[in-house]
């Protein structure tokens, strides 16, 4: 789960990272009010969950409250990389002398979190990594020890940060690590961390990505989820505990188990088809889950057929079959289904489904070939 810039910066502030004064607004009038409260120059920043907002025109400086209102009107009407802007952050504008990159993520190869910093901040770090990798200074963090003071100093020296800033840089680096660790994040990033004309370090931008698998431990963070920016189908899927990802093809997939779901998608592709989604209904899925999954898949107008591939272990095939019938009684559809049921209660499952608009298949290869043929017809 990604956090918005304003949310990340609120968290950072709690961990002792200096951030600009500011608040979030949903209307241009509110933005004007905030600018009045702050006084002086402000920066109006689109709150969308993508990077590169600056380049896209989603970040603008305003000299006074009425300009702030103008800029907010402009930005609130924008779409950035396909996402509508629903909120803007109004921050005290910083006078920037230098932009630094500072971030933490998991280094899977090293099996440790890694802190990265670069004097070439502001731009996307992926670009720096590609063109001038020597400009990125790294320190791996042993989770039980946390970020050590010497590591923060090494990084500060590595990016040629003037010595007068080392103490506060250490505080920022430790704060970022603590935020990352406490929140079970997979990314915590300040880009840019700036040196202002008043010679202060300030986190002008903030980004956090949280590990969805740990969110149940953090109800306060889970509540920060912005439903405005997610596909309705994915919100619905989460409500029922389904792992669902929408794709661009026309063969809907309903499968139990992530591995089997991936295999199913691979086989569809092998025979020249394109999956419309990834969907794992999970082990032991009952009729209500199956029925929710059907509704979600059928809401996609591209779907020409649904390939149901269930390997009944804990999941009972008759339960799955009942779920499908209950979904079909709610959602009237002509979309044909290709079903492959094997394992626990498969016989009974097939019997229950025998009357519906079904094509049965014996093997996964058979099922995929039939689904692709229907989708192409
Ligand atoms: P991003 O493009 O989505 O990463 O958004 P950022 O918040 O990083 O802003 C992009 C760029 O806008 C920064 O690298 C700065 O150069 C500039 N910027 C952001 N906030 C301020 C500010 O308060 N004052 C000034 N002068 N520039 C800013
Ligand atoms: Mn940025």
PDB file of N, CA and C and ligand atoms in Angstrom, residues 52-53 122 189 191-192 205-206, ligand 2:
ATOM      1  N   UNK A  52       7.251  11.612 -10.325  1.00  0.00           N
ATOM      2  CA  UNK A  52       7.378  12.507 -11.474  1.00  0.00           C
ATOM      3  C   UNK A  52       6.255  13.522 -11.603  1.00  0.00           C
ATOM      4  N   UNK A  53       5.685  13.917 -10.468  1.00  0.00           N
ATOM      5  CA  UNK A  53       4.601  14.901 -10.531  1.00  0.00           C
ATOM      6  C   UNK A  53       5.132  16.252 -10.981  1.00  0.00           C
ATOM      7  N   UNK A 122      16.512  14.722  -6.311  1.00  0.00           N
ATOM      8  CA  UNK A 122      15.489  15.452  -7.058  1.00  0.00           C
ATOM      9  C   UNK A 122      14.961  14.653  -8.222  1.00  0.00           C
ATOM     10  N   UNK A 189      11.263   6.967   1.530  1.00  0.00           N
ATOM     11  CA  UNK A 189      12.122   7.743   0.643  1.00  0.00           C
ATOM     12  C   UNK A 189      11.886   9.234   0.813  1.00  0.00           C
ATOM     13  N   UNK A 191      12.916  12.387  -1.395  1.00  0.00           N
ATOM     14  CA  UNK A 191      13.540  12.818  -2.640  1.00  0.00           C
ATOM     15  C   UNK A 191      12.802  14.016  -3.235  1.00  0.00           C
ATOM     16  N   UNK A 192      13.301  15.193  -3.012  1.00  0.00           N
ATOM     17  CA  UNK A 192      14.597  15.514  -2.432  1.00  0.00           C
ATOM     18  C   UNK A 192      14.554  15.841  -0.938  1.00  0.00           C
ATOM     19  N   UNK A 205       9.981  16.230  -0.115  1.00  0.00           N
ATOM     20  CA  UNK A 205       9.082  15.212  -0.655  1.00  0.00           C
ATOM     21  C   UNK A 205       9.178  13.982   0.239  1.00  0.00           C
ATOM     22  N   UNK A 206       8.134  13.170   0.263  1.00  0.00           N
ATOM     23  CA  UNK A 206       8.165  11.950   1.066  1.00  0.00           C
ATOM     24  C   UNK A 206       7.347  10.868   0.408  1.00  0.00           C
TER      25      UNK A 206
HETATM   26 MN1  LIG B   2      10.235  13.647  -5.446  1.00  0.00          MN
END
